[in-house]
Coordinates of C-alpha atoms and ligand atoms in Angstrom, one line a residue:
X1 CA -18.7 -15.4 -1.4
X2 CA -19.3 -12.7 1.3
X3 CA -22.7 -13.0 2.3
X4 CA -24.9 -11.1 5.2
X5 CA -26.9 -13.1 7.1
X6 CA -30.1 -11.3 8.0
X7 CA -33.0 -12.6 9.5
X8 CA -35.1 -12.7 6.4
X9 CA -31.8 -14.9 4.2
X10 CA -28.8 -13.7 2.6
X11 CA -28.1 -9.9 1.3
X12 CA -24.9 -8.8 -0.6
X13 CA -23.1 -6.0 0.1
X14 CA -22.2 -3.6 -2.8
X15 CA -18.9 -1.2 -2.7
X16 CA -17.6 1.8 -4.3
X17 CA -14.8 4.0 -3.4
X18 CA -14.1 7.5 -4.0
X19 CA -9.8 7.8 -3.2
X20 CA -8.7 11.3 -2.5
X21 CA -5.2 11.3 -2.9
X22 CA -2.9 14.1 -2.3
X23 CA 0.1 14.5 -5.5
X24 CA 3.2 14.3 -4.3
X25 CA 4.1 17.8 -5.7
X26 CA 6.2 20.7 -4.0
X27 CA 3.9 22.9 -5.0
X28 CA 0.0 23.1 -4.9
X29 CA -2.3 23.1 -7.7
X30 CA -2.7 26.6 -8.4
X31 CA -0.1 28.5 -6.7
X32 CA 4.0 28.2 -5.6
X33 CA 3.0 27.7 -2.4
X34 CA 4.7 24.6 -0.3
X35 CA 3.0 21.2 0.7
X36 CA 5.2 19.9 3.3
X37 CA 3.3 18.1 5.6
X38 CA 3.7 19.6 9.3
X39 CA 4.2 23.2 9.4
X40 CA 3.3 26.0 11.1
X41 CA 0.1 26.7 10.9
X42 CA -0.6 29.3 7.8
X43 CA 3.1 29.7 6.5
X44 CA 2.6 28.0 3.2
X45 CA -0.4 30.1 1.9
X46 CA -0.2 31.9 -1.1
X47 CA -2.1 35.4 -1.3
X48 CA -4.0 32.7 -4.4
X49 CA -4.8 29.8 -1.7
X50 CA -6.2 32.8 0.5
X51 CA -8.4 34.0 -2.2
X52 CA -7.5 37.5 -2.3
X53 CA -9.0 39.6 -4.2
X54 CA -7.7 39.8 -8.3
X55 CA -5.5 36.7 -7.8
X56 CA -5.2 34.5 -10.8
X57 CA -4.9 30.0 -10.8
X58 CA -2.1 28.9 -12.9
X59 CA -1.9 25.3 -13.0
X60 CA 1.2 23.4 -11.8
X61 CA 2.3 21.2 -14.7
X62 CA 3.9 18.8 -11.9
X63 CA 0.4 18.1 -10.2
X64 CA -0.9 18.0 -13.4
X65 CA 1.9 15.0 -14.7
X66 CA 1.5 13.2 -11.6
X67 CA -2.1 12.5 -11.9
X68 CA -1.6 11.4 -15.6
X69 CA 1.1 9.2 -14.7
X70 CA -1.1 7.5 -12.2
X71 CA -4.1 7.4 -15.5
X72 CA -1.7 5.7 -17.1
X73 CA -0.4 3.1 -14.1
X74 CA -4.1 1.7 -14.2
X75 CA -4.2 1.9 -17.8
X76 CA -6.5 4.2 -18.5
X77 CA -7.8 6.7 -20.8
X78 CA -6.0 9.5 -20.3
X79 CA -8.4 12.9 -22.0
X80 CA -5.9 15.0 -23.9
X81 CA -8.6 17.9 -23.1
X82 CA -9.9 18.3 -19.8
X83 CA -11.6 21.4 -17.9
X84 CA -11.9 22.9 -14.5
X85 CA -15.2 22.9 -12.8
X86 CA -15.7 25.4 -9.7
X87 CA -18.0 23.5 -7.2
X88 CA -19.7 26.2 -5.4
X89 CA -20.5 25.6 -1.1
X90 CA -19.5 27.8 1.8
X91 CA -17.5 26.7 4.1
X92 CA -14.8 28.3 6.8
X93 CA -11.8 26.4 5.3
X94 CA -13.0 26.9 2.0
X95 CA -11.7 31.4 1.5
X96 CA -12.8 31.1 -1.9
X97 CA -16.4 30.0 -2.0
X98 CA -15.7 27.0 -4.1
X99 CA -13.7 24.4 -4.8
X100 CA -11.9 24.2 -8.3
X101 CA -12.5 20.6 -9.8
X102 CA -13.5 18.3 -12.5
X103 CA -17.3 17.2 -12.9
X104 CA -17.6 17.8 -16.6
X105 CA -14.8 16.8 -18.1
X106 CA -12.0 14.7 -16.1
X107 CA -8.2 14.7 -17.1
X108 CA -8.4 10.6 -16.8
X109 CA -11.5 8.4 -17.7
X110 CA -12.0 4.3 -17.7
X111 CA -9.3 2.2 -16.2
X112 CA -9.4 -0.6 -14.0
X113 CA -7.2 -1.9 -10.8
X114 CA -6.8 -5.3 -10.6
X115 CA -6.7 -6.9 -7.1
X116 CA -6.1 -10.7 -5.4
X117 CA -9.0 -11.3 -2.8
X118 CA -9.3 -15.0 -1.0
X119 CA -7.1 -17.0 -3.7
X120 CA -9.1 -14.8 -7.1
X121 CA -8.2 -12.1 -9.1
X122 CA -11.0 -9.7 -10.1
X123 CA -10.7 -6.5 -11.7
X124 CA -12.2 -3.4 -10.2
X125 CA -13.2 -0.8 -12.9
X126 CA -12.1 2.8 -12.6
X127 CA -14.9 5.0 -13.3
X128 CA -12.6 8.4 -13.6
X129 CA -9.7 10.5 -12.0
X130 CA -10.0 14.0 -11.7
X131 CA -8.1 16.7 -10.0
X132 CA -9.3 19.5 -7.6
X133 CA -8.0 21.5 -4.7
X134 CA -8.3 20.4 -0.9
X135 CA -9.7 22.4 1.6
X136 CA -8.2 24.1 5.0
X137 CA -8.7 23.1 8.4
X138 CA -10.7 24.1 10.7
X139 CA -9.1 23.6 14.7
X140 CA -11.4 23.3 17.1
X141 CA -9.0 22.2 20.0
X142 CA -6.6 24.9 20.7
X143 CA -9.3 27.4 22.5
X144 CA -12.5 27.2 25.0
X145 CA -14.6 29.5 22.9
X146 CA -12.9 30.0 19.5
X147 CA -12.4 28.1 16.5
X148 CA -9.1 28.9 14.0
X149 CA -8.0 28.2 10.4
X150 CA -5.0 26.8 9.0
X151 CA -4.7 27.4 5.6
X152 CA -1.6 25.3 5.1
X153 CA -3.7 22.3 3.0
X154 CA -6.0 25.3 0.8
X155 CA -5.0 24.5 -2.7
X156 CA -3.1 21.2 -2.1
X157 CA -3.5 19.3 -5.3
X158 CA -5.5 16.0 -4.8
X159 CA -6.8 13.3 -7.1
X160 CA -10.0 12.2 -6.8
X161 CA -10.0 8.3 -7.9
X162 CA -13.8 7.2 -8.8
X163 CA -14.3 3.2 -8.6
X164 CA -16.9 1.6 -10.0
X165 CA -19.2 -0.1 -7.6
X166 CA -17.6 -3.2 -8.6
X167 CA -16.2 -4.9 -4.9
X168 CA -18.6 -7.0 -2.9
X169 CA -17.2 -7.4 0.2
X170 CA -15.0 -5.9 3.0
X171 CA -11.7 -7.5 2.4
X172 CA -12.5 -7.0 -1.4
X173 CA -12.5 -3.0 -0.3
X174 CA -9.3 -3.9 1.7
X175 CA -7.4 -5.6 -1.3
X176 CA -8.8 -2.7 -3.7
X177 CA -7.2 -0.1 -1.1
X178 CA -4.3 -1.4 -0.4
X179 CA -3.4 -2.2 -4.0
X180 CA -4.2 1.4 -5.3
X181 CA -2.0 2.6 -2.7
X182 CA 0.7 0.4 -3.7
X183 CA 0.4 1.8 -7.2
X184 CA 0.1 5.5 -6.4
X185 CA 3.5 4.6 -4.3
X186 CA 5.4 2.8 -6.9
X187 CA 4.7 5.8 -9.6
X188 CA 5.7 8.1 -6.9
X189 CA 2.5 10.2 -7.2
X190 CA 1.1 10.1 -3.5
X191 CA 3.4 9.0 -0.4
X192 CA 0.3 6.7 0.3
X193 CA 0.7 8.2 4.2
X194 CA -2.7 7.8 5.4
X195 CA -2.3 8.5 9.0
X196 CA -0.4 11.9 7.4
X197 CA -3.8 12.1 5.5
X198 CA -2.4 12.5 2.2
X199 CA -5.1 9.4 1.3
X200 CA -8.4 9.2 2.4
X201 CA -11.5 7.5 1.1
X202 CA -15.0 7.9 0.9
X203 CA -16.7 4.7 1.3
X204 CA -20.2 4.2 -0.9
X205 CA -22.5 0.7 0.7
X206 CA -25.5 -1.1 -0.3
X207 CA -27.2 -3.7 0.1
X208 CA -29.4 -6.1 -2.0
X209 CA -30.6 -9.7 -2.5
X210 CA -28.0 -11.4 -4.7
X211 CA -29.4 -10.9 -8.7
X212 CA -31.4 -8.1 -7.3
X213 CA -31.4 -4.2 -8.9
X214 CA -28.3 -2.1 -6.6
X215 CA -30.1 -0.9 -3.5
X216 CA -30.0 2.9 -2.1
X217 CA -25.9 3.6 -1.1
X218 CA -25.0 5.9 2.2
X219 CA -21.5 7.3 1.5
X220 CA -18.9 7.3 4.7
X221 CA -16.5 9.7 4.4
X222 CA -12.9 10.7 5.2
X223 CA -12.4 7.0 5.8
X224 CA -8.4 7.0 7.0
X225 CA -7.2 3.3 7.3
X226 CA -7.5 0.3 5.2
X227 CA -8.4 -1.5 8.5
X228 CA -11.7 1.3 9.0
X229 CA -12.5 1.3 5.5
X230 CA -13.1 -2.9 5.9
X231 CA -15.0 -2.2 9.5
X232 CA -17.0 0.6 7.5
X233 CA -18.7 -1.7 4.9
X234 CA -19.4 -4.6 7.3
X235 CA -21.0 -2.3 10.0
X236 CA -22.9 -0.4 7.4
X237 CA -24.1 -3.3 5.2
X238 CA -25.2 -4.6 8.9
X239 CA -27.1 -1.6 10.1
X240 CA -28.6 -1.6 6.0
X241 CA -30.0 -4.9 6.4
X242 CA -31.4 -4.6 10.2
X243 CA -33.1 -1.2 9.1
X244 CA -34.8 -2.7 5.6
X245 CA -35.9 -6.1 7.5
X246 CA -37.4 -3.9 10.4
X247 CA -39.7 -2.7 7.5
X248 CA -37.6 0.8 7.3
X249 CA -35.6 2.2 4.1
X250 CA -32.8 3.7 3.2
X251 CA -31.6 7.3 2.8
X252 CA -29.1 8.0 0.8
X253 CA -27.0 9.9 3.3
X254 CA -23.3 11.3 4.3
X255 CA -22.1 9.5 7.3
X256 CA -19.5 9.9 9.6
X257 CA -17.4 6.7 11.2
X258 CA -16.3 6.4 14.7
X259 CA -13.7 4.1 15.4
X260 CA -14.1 4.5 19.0
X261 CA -17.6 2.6 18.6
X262 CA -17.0 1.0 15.2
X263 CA -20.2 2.5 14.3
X264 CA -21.4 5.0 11.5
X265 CA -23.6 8.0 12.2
X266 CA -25.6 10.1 9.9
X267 CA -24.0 13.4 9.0
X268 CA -26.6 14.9 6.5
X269 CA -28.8 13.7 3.9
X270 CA -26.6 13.7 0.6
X271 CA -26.4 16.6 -1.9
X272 CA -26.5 16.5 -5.3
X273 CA -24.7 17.6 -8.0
X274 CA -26.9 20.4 -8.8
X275 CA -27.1 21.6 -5.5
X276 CA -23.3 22.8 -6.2
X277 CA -23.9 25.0 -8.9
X278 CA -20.9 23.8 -10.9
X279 CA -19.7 25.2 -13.7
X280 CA -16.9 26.0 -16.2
X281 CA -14.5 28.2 -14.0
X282 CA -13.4 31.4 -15.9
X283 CA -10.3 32.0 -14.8
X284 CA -8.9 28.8 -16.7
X285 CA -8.0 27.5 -19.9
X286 CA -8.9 24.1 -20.9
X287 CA -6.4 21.8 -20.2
X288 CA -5.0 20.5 -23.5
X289 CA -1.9 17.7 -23.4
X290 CA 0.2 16.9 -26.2
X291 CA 1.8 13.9 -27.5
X292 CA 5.1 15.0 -25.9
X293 CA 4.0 15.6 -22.5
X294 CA 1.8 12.3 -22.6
X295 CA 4.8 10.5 -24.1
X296 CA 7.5 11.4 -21.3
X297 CA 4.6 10.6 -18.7
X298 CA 4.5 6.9 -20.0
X299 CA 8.5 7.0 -20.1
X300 CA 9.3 7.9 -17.0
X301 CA 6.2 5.1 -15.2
X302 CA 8.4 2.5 -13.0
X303 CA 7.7 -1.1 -13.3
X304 CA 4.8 -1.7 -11.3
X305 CA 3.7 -4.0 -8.8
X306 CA 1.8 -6.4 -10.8
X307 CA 4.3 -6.6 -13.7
X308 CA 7.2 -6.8 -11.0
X309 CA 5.7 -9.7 -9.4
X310 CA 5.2 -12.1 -12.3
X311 CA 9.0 -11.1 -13.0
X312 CA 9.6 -12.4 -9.7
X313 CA 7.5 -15.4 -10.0
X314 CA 9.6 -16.1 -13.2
X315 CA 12.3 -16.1 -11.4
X316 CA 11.0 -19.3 -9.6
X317 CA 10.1 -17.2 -6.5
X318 CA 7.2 -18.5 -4.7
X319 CA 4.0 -16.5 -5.4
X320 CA 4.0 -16.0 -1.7
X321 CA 7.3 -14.6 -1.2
X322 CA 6.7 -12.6 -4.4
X323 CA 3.7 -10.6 -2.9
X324 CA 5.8 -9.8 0.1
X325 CA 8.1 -8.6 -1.9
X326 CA 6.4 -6.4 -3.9
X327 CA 3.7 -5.2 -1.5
X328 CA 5.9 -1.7 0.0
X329 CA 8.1 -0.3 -2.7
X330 CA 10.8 0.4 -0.7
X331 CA 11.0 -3.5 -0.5
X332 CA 10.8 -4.2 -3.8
X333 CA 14.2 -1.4 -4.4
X334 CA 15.7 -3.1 -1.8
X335 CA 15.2 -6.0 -3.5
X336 CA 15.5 -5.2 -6.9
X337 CA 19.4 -4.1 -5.7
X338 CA 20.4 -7.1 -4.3
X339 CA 19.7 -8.6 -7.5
X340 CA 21.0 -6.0 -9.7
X341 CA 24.2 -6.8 -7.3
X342 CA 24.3 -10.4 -8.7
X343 CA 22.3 -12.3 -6.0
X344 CA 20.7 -15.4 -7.2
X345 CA 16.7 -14.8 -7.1
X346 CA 15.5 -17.9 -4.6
X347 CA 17.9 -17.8 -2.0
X348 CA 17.7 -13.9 -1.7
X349 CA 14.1 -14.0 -1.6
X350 CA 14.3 -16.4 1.4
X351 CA 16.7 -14.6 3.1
X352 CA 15.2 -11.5 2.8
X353 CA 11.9 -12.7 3.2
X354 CA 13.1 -14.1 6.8
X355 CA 16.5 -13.5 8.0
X356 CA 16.6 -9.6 7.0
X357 CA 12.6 -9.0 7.8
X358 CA 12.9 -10.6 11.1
X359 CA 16.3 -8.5 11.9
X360 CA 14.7 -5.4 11.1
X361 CA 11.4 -6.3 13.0
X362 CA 13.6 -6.8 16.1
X363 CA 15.5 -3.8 15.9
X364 CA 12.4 -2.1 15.1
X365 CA 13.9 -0.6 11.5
X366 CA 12.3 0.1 7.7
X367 CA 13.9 -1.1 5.2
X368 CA 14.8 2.3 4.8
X369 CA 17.4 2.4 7.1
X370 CA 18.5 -1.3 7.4
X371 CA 22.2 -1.3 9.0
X372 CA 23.0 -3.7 6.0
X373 CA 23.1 -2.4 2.4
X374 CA 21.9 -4.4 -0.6
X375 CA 25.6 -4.9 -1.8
X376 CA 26.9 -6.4 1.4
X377 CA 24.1 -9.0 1.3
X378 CA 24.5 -9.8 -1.9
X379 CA 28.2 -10.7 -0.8
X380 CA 27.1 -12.5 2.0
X381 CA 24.8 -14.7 -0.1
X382 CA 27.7 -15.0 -2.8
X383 CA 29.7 -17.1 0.9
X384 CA 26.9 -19.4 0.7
X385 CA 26.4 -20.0 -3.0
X386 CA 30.3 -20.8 -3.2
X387 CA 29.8 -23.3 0.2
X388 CA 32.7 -21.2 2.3
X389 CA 29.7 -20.6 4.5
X390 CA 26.6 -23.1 5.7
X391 CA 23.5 -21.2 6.3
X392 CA 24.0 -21.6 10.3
X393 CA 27.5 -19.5 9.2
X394 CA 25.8 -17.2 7.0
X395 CA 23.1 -15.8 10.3
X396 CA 25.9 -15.8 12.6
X397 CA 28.0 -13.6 10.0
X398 CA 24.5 -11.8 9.4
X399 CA 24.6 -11.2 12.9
X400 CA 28.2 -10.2 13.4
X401 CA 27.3 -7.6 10.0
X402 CA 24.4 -5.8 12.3
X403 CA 26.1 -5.3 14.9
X404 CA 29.4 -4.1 13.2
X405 CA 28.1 -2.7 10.3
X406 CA 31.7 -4.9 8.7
X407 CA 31.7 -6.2 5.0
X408 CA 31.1 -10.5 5.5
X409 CA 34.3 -11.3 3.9
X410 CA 35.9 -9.6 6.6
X411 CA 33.8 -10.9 9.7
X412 CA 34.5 -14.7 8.2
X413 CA 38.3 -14.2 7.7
X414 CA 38.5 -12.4 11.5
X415 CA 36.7 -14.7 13.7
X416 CA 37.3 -18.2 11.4
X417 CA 33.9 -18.5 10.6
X418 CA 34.9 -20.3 7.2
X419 CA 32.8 -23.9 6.3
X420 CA 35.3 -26.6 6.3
X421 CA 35.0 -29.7 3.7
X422 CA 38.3 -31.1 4.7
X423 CA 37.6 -34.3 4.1
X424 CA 40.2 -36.0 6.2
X425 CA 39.4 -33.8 9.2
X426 CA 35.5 -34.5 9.2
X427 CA 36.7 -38.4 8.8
X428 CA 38.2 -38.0 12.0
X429 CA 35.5 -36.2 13.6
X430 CA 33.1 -38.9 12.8
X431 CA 35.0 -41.8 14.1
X432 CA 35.4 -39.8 17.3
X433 CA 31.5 -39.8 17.7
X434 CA 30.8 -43.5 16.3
X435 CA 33.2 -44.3 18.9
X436 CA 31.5 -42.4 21.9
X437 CA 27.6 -43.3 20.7
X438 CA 28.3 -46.9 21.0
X439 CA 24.4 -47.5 21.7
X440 CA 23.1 -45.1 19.3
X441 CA 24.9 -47.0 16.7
X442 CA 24.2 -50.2 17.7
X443 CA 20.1 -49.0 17.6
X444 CA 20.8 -47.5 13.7
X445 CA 22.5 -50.8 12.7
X446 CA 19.2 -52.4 13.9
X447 CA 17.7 -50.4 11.7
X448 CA 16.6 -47.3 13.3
X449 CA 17.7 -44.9 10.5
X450 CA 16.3 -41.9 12.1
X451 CA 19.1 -41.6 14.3
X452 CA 21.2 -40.4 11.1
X453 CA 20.1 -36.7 12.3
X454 CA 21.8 -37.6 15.6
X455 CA 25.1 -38.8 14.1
X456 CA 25.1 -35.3 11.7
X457 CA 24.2 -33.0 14.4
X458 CA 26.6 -34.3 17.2
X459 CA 29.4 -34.1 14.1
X460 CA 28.4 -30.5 13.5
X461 CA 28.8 -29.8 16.8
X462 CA 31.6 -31.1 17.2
X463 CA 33.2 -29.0 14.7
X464 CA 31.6 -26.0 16.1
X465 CA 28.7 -25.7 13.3
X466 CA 32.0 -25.0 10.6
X467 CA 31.6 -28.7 8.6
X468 CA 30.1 -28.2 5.1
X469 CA 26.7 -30.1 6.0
X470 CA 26.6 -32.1 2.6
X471 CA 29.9 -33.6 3.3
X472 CA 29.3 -34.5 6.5
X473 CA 26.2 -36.2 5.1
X474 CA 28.2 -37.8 2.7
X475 CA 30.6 -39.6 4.9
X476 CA 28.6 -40.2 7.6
X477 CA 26.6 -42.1 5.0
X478 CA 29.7 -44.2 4.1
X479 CA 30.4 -44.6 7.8
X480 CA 27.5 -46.4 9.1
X481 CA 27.9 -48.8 5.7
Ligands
ADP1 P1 -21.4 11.2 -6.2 O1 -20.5 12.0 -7.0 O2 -22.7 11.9 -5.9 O3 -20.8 10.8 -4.9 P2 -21.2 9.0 -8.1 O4 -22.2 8.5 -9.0 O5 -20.0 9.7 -8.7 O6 -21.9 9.9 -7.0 O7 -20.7 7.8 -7.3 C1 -19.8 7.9 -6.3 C2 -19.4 6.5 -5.8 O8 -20.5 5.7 -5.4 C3 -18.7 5.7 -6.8 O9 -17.5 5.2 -6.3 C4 -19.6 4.6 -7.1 O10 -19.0 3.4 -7.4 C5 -20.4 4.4 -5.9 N1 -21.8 3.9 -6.0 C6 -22.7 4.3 -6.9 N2 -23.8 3.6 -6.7 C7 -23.6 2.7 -5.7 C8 -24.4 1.7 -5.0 N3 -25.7 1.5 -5.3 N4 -23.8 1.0 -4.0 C9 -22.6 1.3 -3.6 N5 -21.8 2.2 -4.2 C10 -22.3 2.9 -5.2
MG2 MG1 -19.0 11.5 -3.8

């Protein structure tokens, strides 16, 4: 249990994250404008993301899917009528005057996301996902005196994912982040990029005496790592506790992090809803879904995570292996292939697990574009399964396979790298190395057994790593009597 020790005893920390998460979509919200990340600055606006006058929101059914899709990944209760809110502020980056959102009535209510923290599940609830429009961006950087606008982002379609204040410590927030951005990834609804900014998160903390009533929250925002949003609720739960012992209380503020000093500052003291003037926007219909549309949402969700790794698990993968698997979803494709190309489940999950990740750590790679292709490793392990290849074979082929980019079969038949069990030949071998070790086998006949590992490796080497290990096991056995 997470605790903070202050100087007065113990204080919890209390979490709740707000997850604004740009749809992967190639157009925005309310207009055809483009999304891709990068451009020029002001060359995907749309005389509607400028907010010129007379111009008109129509609703982009993709954005719209997407964020269903993603209702339904965390199983929840998706509203079949929903409405747009216009939340009223002025801002620079913001040419219309308001934002177009969701306060009333949200496209997706209750759900939950269920996450592993220090050896225990616990489920985090879902409080709500609704959909709204992102902002511009204001540059401050490129001039002495002047400020400019890029437009690019006005009208991106973002979902807003609403947690309950349900996680109780900083690696709890961790696990609940990472997880939900695993699961926006797998249904292909946000690319997850968080350096790109397409996910941010605004990070709610209190403090109270455990069993006591939730204390006052400050909200951080625009939170843009996993690793921040973890230093986030421990400095803040700190500086919480230090301010109540010292007799003070707290505000309920917005606050700013600096990861220069690992330290949050206060921004301004927090609005509230009403200060926004929300209401009903005009210009749009409600939204209302039909069975149809909500039907080939559910059809077309992937398997996710979760569900992917108890497959796994059943496959008599270790749990272990199985969440490295299944943490990035380009891994789990990956690996999903090399089964689907007839690779039995253990041996591929080892040898992906180390000989493949450790290859493409050293060459620097994703998974993305590993030199090797699900197919050829699935050959390769097919060498090993049949015993025309030991696993000290196997890496050197695997090697052989980087560097040439060459099918297995072929690098085995060209350099001779095929496992021997000629019986008669290994025989030979081993009376050739009884003969030379006279003193090592004298000490194993006195019964110091351990030296078995000697006898098997100076065999192996011998025969230049190419004897199948279990028969030279075998007959080394028989032997030394
Ligand atoms: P707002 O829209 O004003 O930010 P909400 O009530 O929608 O307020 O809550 C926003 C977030 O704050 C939610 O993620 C919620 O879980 C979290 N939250 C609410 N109360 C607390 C609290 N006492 N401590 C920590 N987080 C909280
Ligand atoms: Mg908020």
């Amino acid at each position: 249990m997470y605790r903070i020790k202050g100087a007065t005893g113990d204080w919890e920390v209390v979490v709740g994250l707000e997850v604004h998460a740009q749809v992967t979509s190639n157009a925005k919200l309310f207009s055809g404008a483009a999304t891709a990340f990068g451009a020029e600055p002001n060359t995907q606006v749309s005389l509607v993301d400028a907010a010129m006058p007379g111009m008109l929101p129509v609703p982009n059914r993709e954005c719209i899917r997407q964020a269903v899709r993603t209702g339904m990944a965390i199983e929840a209760q998706i509203n079949k009528w929903s409405r747009f809110d216009r939340k009223n502020y002025f801002y620079a980056d913001l040419p219309q005057g308001y934002q177009i959102s969701q306060l009333y009535h949200p496209l997706v209510g209750e759900g939950a996301v269920e996450i592993e923290d220090a050896g225990e599940t616990r489920t985090i609830g879902v409080e709500r996902i609704h959909v709204e429009q992102d902002a511009g961006k204001l540059m401050h950087d490129q001039h002495p005196t002047r400020s400019y606008v890029d437009l690019n982002r006005s009208g991106v379609a973002l979902m807003e994912i609403v947690s309950r204040p349900d996680m109780r410590s900083p690696s709890e927030a961790g696990a609940y982040l990472r997880k939900l951005r695993a699961i926006l990834r797998y249904v292909g609804s946000c690319d997850g990029n968080m350096e790109e900014g397409s996910m941010r998160a605004d990070v709610n903390v209190s403090v109270r005496r455990p069993g006591e009533e939730f204390g006052t929250r400050t909200e951080t925002k625009n939170v843009n790592s996993v690793r921040f949003v973890m230093a986030v609720v421990e400095q803040e739960a700190r500086r919480q506790v230090d301010v109540i012992e010292d007799g003070g209380r707290i505000v309920q503020e917005t606050r700013l992090y600096d990861p220069d000093r690992n330290e949050t500052r206060s921004m301004r003291s927090k609005e509230d809803a009403h200060d926004y003037r929300y209401f009903p926007d005009p210009d749009l219909l409600p939204l209302v879904l039909d069975d149809a549309f909500l039907d080939e949402c559910r059809a077309s969700l992937p398997e996710l995570p979760d569900a992917k790794r108890a497959r796994y698990i059943g496959l008599g993968i270790t749990p272990y292996a199985a969440d490295v698997l299944t943490a990035e979803v380009e891994n789990a494709r990956w690996f999903d292939a090399l089964l689907d190309a007839g690779a039995p489940a253990v041996a591929a999950a080892n040898w992906v697990t180390s000989e493949l990740f450790g290859a493409l750590n050293r060459l620097g790679r994703g998974i993305g574009d590993s030199p090797v292709q699900p197919g050829q490793a699935a050959e390769l392990l097919a060498l090993v399964a049949d015993g025309t290849l030991s696993g000290s074979l196997a890496k050197q082929v695997f090697e052989a396979m980087l560097e040439t980019g060459d099918a297995p079969g072929k690098i085995v038949e060209e350099r001779g790298l095929k496992q021997t069990s000629d019986t008669g030949a290994i025989e030979a071998v081993i009376a050739d190395v009884l003969a030379k070790n006279p003193g090592q086998l004298a000490q194993y006949r006195d019964g110091k057994v351990a030296l078995f590992g000697f006898f098997v490796g100076q065999t192996m080497k011998a025969m230049a790593g190419k004897a199948n290990p279990a028969v030279v096991n075998e007959l080394l056995k028989k032997a030394l009597g």
